[in-house]
mmCIF file of C-alpha atoms in Angstrom:
data_model
loop_
_atom_site.group_PDB
_atom_site.id
_atom_site.type_symbol
_atom_site.label_atom_id
_atom_site.label_comp_id
_atom_site.label_asym_id
_atom_site.label_seq_id
_atom_site.Cartn_x
_atom_site.Cartn_y
_atom_site.Cartn_z
ATOM 1 C CA TYR A 1 -7.742 14.978 -3.924
ATOM 2 C CA VAL A 2 -8.982 15.229 -0.330
ATOM 3 C CA SER A 3 -12.452 16.002 0.972
ATOM 4 C CA SER A 4 -13.658 16.377 4.545
ATOM 5 C CA GLY A 5 -17.005 15.070 5.735
ATOM 6 C CA ARG A 6 -20.255 17.005 5.466
ATOM 7 C CA GLY A 7 -22.053 17.855 8.704
ATOM 8 C CA GLY A 8 -25.250 15.993 9.534
ATOM 9 C CA ASP A 9 -28.614 17.758 9.272
ATOM 10 C CA GLY A 10 -30.547 18.831 12.345
ATOM 11 C CA MET A 11 -33.933 17.175 12.915
ATOM 12 C CA VAL A 12 -37.458 18.568 13.163
ATOM 13 C CA HIS A 13 -39.253 16.444 15.769
ATOM 14 C CA PHE A 14 -41.773 16.883 18.596
ATOM 15 C CA HIS A 15 -41.839 14.920 21.826
ATOM 16 C CA ARG A 16 -44.519 12.255 21.880
ATOM 17 C CA GLU A 17 -45.288 10.495 25.135
ATOM 18 C CA LYS A 18 -48.420 9.203 26.787
ATOM 19 C CA TYR A 19 -50.030 11.778 29.103
ATOM 20 C CA VAL A 20 -47.711 14.521 27.730
ATOM 21 C CA PRO A 21 -50.004 16.252 25.220
ATOM 22 C CA ARG A 22 -47.613 19.074 24.276
ATOM 23 C CA GLY A 23 -44.120 17.767 24.682
ATOM 24 C CA GLY A 24 -42.494 20.477 22.619
ATOM 25 C CA PRO A 25 -39.661 20.323 20.092
ATOM 26 C CA ASP A 26 -36.917 17.766 20.709
ATOM 27 C CA GLY A 27 -35.145 17.441 17.360
ATOM 28 C CA GLY A 28 -31.445 16.642 17.826
ATOM 29 C CA ASP A 29 -28.398 18.246 16.242
ATOM 30 C CA GLY A 30 -26.480 16.690 13.387
ATOM 31 C CA GLY A 31 -23.029 15.223 13.942
ATOM 32 C CA HIS A 32 -19.815 16.856 12.752
ATOM 33 C CA GLY A 33 -18.121 15.691 9.576
ATOM 34 C CA GLY A 34 -14.641 14.213 9.762
ATOM 35 C CA ASP A 35 -11.497 16.299 9.224
ATOM 36 C CA VAL A 36 -8.740 15.301 6.803
ATOM 37 C CA VAL A 37 -5.464 15.253 8.733
ATOM 38 C CA LEU A 38 -1.924 14.607 7.521
ATOM 39 C CA GLU A 39 0.291 13.010 10.182
ATOM 40 C CA VAL A 40 4.045 12.447 10.041
ATOM 41 C CA LEU A 41 4.948 8.779 10.453
ATOM 42 C CA PRO A 42 8.694 8.483 11.117
ATOM 43 C CA THR A 43 8.883 4.945 9.669
ATOM 44 C CA LEU A 44 7.904 6.203 6.184
ATOM 45 C CA ASN A 45 10.518 7.585 3.821
ATOM 46 C CA THR A 46 8.743 7.820 0.444
ATOM 47 C CA LEU A 47 5.470 9.015 -1.101
ATOM 48 C CA GLN A 48 5.016 5.621 -2.769
ATOM 49 C CA ALA A 49 1.556 5.048 -1.227
ATOM 50 C CA PHE A 50 0.092 8.028 -3.125
ATOM 51 C CA ARG A 51 0.964 6.496 -6.484
ATOM 52 C CA HIS A 52 -1.864 3.966 -6.187
ATOM 53 C CA LYS A 53 -4.451 5.897 -4.158
ATOM 54 C CA THR A 54 -5.127 9.529 -5.039
ATOM 55 C CA ARG A 55 -8.589 10.196 -3.519
ATOM 56 C CA TYR A 56 -9.192 10.484 0.225
ATOM 57 C CA LEU A 57 -12.706 11.138 1.560
ATOM 58 C CA ALA A 58 -13.577 11.599 5.235
ATOM 59 C CA GLY A 59 -16.858 10.316 6.676
ATOM 60 C CA GLU A 60 -20.033 12.393 6.948
ATOM 61 C CA GLY A 61 -21.822 13.294 10.178
ATOM 62 C CA ARG A 62 -25.125 11.539 10.881
ATOM 63 C CA LYS A 63 -28.387 13.465 11.082
ATOM 64 C CA GLY A 64 -29.899 14.310 14.464
ATOM 65 C CA GLY A 65 -32.492 12.078 16.105
ATOM 66 C CA PRO A 66 -35.589 12.487 18.289
ATOM 67 C CA ASN A 67 -35.440 13.082 22.073
ATOM 68 C CA ASN A 68 -32.639 15.626 21.620
ATOM 69 C CA MET A 69 -30.246 12.933 20.366
ATOM 70 C CA THR A 70 -27.213 14.323 18.578
ATOM 71 C CA GLY A 71 -26.183 12.480 15.442
ATOM 72 C CA ARG A 72 -22.912 10.590 15.437
ATOM 73 C CA SER A 73 -19.849 12.598 14.453
ATOM 74 C CA ALA A 74 -17.549 11.052 11.869
ATOM 75 C CA ASP A 75 -13.989 10.017 12.703
ATOM 76 C CA ASP A 76 -11.148 12.092 11.324
ATOM 77 C CA LEU A 77 -9.364 10.678 8.289
ATOM 78 C CA VAL A 78 -5.656 10.493 9.191
ATOM 79 C CA ILE A 79 -3.269 10.127 6.240
ATOM 80 C CA PRO A 80 0.333 9.136 7.099
ATOM 81 C CA VAL A 81 3.144 11.015 5.347
ATOM 82 C CA PRO A 82 6.947 10.767 5.692
ATOM 83 C CA PRO A 83 9.052 13.369 7.543
ATOM 84 C CA GLY A 84 10.155 16.272 5.344
ATOM 85 C CA CYS A 85 6.858 16.406 3.411
ATOM 86 C CA LEU A 86 5.850 19.761 1.921
ATOM 87 C CA VAL A 87 2.101 20.198 1.414
ATOM 88 C CA PHE A 88 0.924 22.606 -1.303
ATOM 89 C CA ASP A 89 -2.521 23.596 -2.535
ATOM 90 C CA ALA A 90 -2.282 22.364 -6.122
ATOM 91 C CA ASP A 91 -4.702 24.996 -7.453
ATOM 92 C CA SER A 92 -3.257 28.135 -5.815
ATOM 93 C CA GLY A 93 0.315 26.963 -5.229
ATOM 94 C CA GLU A 94 0.112 28.065 -1.570
ATOM 95 C CA LEU A 95 2.324 26.216 0.923
ATOM 96 C CA LEU A 96 -0.012 24.752 3.560
ATOM 97 C CA GLY A 97 2.578 23.101 5.754
ATOM 98 C CA ASP A 98 6.104 21.769 6.187
ATOM 99 C CA LEU A 99 5.866 18.523 8.148
ATOM 100 C CA VAL A 100 9.153 17.567 9.765
ATOM 101 C CA GLU A 101 8.555 16.498 13.382
ATOM 102 C CA PRO A 102 7.489 12.904 14.173
ATOM 103 C CA TYR A 103 3.694 12.632 14.607
ATOM 104 C CA GLN A 104 3.213 16.294 13.671
ATOM 105 C CA ARG A 105 -0.330 16.885 12.362
ATOM 106 C CA LEU A 106 -1.797 19.248 9.794
ATOM 107 C CA VAL A 107 -5.557 19.640 9.251
ATOM 108 C CA VAL A 108 -5.910 20.255 5.500
ATOM 109 C CA CYS A 109 -9.741 20.079 5.303
ATOM 110 C CA LYS A 110 -12.056 20.890 8.202
ATOM 111 C CA GLY A 111 -15.196 18.791 8.554
ATOM 112 C CA GLY A 112 -18.579 20.482 8.315
ATOM 113 C CA ARG A 113 -20.387 21.445 11.522
ATOM 114 C CA GLY A 114 -23.622 19.605 12.229
ATOM 115 C CA GLY A 115 -26.893 21.501 11.800
ATOM 116 C CA ARG A 116 -29.006 22.459 14.825
ATOM 117 C CA GLY A 117 -32.304 20.700 15.506
ATOM 118 C CA ASN A 118 -35.600 22.480 16.030
ATOM 119 C CA GLN A 119 -35.149 22.465 19.835
ATOM 120 C CA HIS A 120 -32.806 25.462 19.422
ATOM 121 C CA PHE A 121 -35.383 27.573 17.602
ATOM 122 C CA ALA A 122 -38.108 27.500 20.274
ATOM 123 C CA THR A 123 -38.980 30.918 21.706
ATOM 124 C CA ALA A 124 -41.782 32.279 23.858
ATOM 125 C CA ARG A 125 -43.668 33.323 20.738
ATOM 126 C CA MET A 126 -42.715 30.324 18.562
ATOM 127 C CA GLN A 127 -43.043 27.263 20.779
ATOM 128 C CA ALA A 128 -43.431 24.720 17.985
ATOM 129 C CA PRO A 129 -40.768 25.610 15.410
ATOM 130 C CA ARG A 130 -40.622 23.496 12.270
ATOM 131 C CA THR A 131 -37.186 24.727 11.364
ATOM 132 C CA ALA A 132 -33.838 22.939 11.520
ATOM 133 C CA GLU A 133 -30.428 23.661 10.020
ATOM 134 C CA LYS A 134 -28.705 21.734 7.280
ATOM 135 C CA GLY A 135 -25.215 20.508 8.042
ATOM 136 C CA GLU A 136 -22.296 22.580 6.768
ATOM 137 C CA PRO A 137 -20.828 21.403 3.458
ATOM 138 C CA ALA A 138 -17.519 19.586 3.174
ATOM 139 C CA GLU A 139 -14.223 21.229 2.222
ATOM 140 C CA GLU A 140 -12.267 19.812 -0.682
ATOM 141 C CA LYS A 141 -8.778 20.448 -1.995
ATOM 142 C CA ASN A 142 -6.307 19.192 -4.556
ATOM 143 C CA LEU A 143 -2.957 18.796 -2.843
ATOM 144 C CA ARG A 144 0.565 18.498 -4.179
ATOM 145 C CA LEU A 145 3.008 16.697 -1.921
ATOM 146 C CA GLU A 146 6.761 17.104 -2.234
ATOM 147 C CA LEU A 147 9.392 15.270 -0.223
ATOM 148 C CA LYS A 148 12.627 16.899 0.849
ATOM 149 C CA LEU A 149 14.718 13.867 0.067
ATOM 150 C CA ILE A 150 17.887 12.819 1.823
ATOM 151 C CA ALA A 151 19.429 9.926 -0.090
ATOM 152 C CA ASP A 152 20.615 6.837 1.788
ATOM 153 C CA ILE A 153 23.195 6.040 -0.884
ATOM 154 C CA GLY A 154 25.012 8.297 -3.362
ATOM 155 C CA ILE A 155 26.877 7.073 -6.447
ATOM 156 C CA VAL A 156 29.826 9.203 -7.570
ATOM 157 C CA GLY A 157 32.303 8.363 -10.330
ATOM 158 C CA VAL A 158 34.018 9.406 -13.521
ATOM 159 C CA PRO A 159 31.938 10.171 -16.659
ATOM 160 C CA ASN A 160 30.639 7.152 -18.616
ATOM 161 C CA ALA A 161 31.360 4.762 -15.755
ATOM 162 C CA GLY A 162 27.765 3.426 -15.776
ATOM 163 C CA LYS A 163 26.336 5.249 -12.752
ATOM 164 C CA SER A 164 22.982 6.048 -14.386
ATOM 165 C CA ALA A 165 22.771 2.576 -15.919
ATOM 166 C CA LEU A 166 23.266 1.048 -12.461
ATOM 167 C CA VAL A 167 20.578 3.268 -10.899
ATOM 168 C CA ARG A 168 18.249 2.421 -13.774
ATOM 169 C CA ALA A 169 18.823 -1.320 -13.356
ATOM 170 C CA LEU A 170 18.343 -1.269 -9.568
ATOM 171 C CA THR A 171 15.376 1.104 -9.253
ATOM 172 C CA GLY A 172 13.635 1.136 -12.633
ATOM 173 C CA LEU A 173 14.133 4.916 -12.827
ATOM 174 C CA ALA A 174 13.929 6.178 -16.421
ATOM 175 C CA THR A 175 17.335 7.860 -16.465
ATOM 176 C CA GLU A 176 18.875 8.854 -19.773
ATOM 177 C CA VAL A 177 21.693 6.520 -20.773
ATOM 178 C CA ALA A 178 23.893 7.202 -23.816
ATOM 179 C CA ALA A 179 27.407 6.533 -25.121
ATOM 180 C CA TYR A 180 28.751 10.038 -24.475
ATOM 181 C CA PRO A 181 29.970 11.749 -21.286
ATOM 182 C CA PHE A 182 27.787 13.993 -19.058
ATOM 183 C CA THR A 183 24.503 12.447 -20.178
ATOM 184 C CA THR A 184 23.072 12.976 -16.670
ATOM 185 C CA THR A 185 23.437 16.667 -15.800
ATOM 186 C CA ILE A 186 21.224 16.809 -12.679
ATOM 187 C CA PRO A 187 21.086 14.334 -9.746
ATOM 188 C CA GLN A 188 18.613 11.486 -10.201
ATOM 189 C CA ALA A 189 16.881 9.883 -7.199
ATOM 190 C CA GLY A 190 15.452 6.382 -7.382
ATOM 191 C CA MET A 191 14.057 3.906 -4.865
ATOM 192 C CA MET A 192 14.534 0.168 -4.526
ATOM 193 C CA GLU A 193 13.095 -2.442 -2.166
ATOM 194 C CA PHE A 194 15.262 -5.198 -0.745
ATOM 195 C CA GLU A 195 13.897 -7.687 1.812
ATOM 196 C CA ASP A 196 11.130 -5.288 2.952
ATOM 197 C CA ILE A 197 13.611 -2.412 3.248
ATOM 198 C CA GLN A 198 13.170 0.684 1.093
ATOM 199 C CA ILE A 199 16.402 2.407 0.001
#
């Protein structure tokens, strides 16, 4: 689950200064919400990090201030993914991107635009507007990530030689093991860590 940041609200404010009786509107704009960005990190080779953390929320934009001060925009939330990652919208099944190049980026949720302050609504007829915009709402999506896997090691052998049992013992993968040939009919991919190296 990913969600971008909501835009900050614009401000209704009027300039107040000594000897300036009618300073006029000076409410600032709200800041932009942060985008959610997937970035390819070439040193990654698994989706292991998403097993433990499944919710990613970008920061919200701050509201505008007086004296035409724009609220602070939120930083983008950058989520590292391995090369060969396919990004799908889990609800519609639509393919959003195929990330293969190192440091390639994909914006999956756009942050909300900040609302305009009352300084933008002043006209010749309405010189003291008490109107400001709300910030745009955040975007949210449920994503499904798939990895086009290229195995570092392949185990090939005669039936009932213990290939699946070996993979199960090394990686903890729940492969089917039985005392008859051709128990494993499709390739099984597991992952093991050895001295800070993932294989």
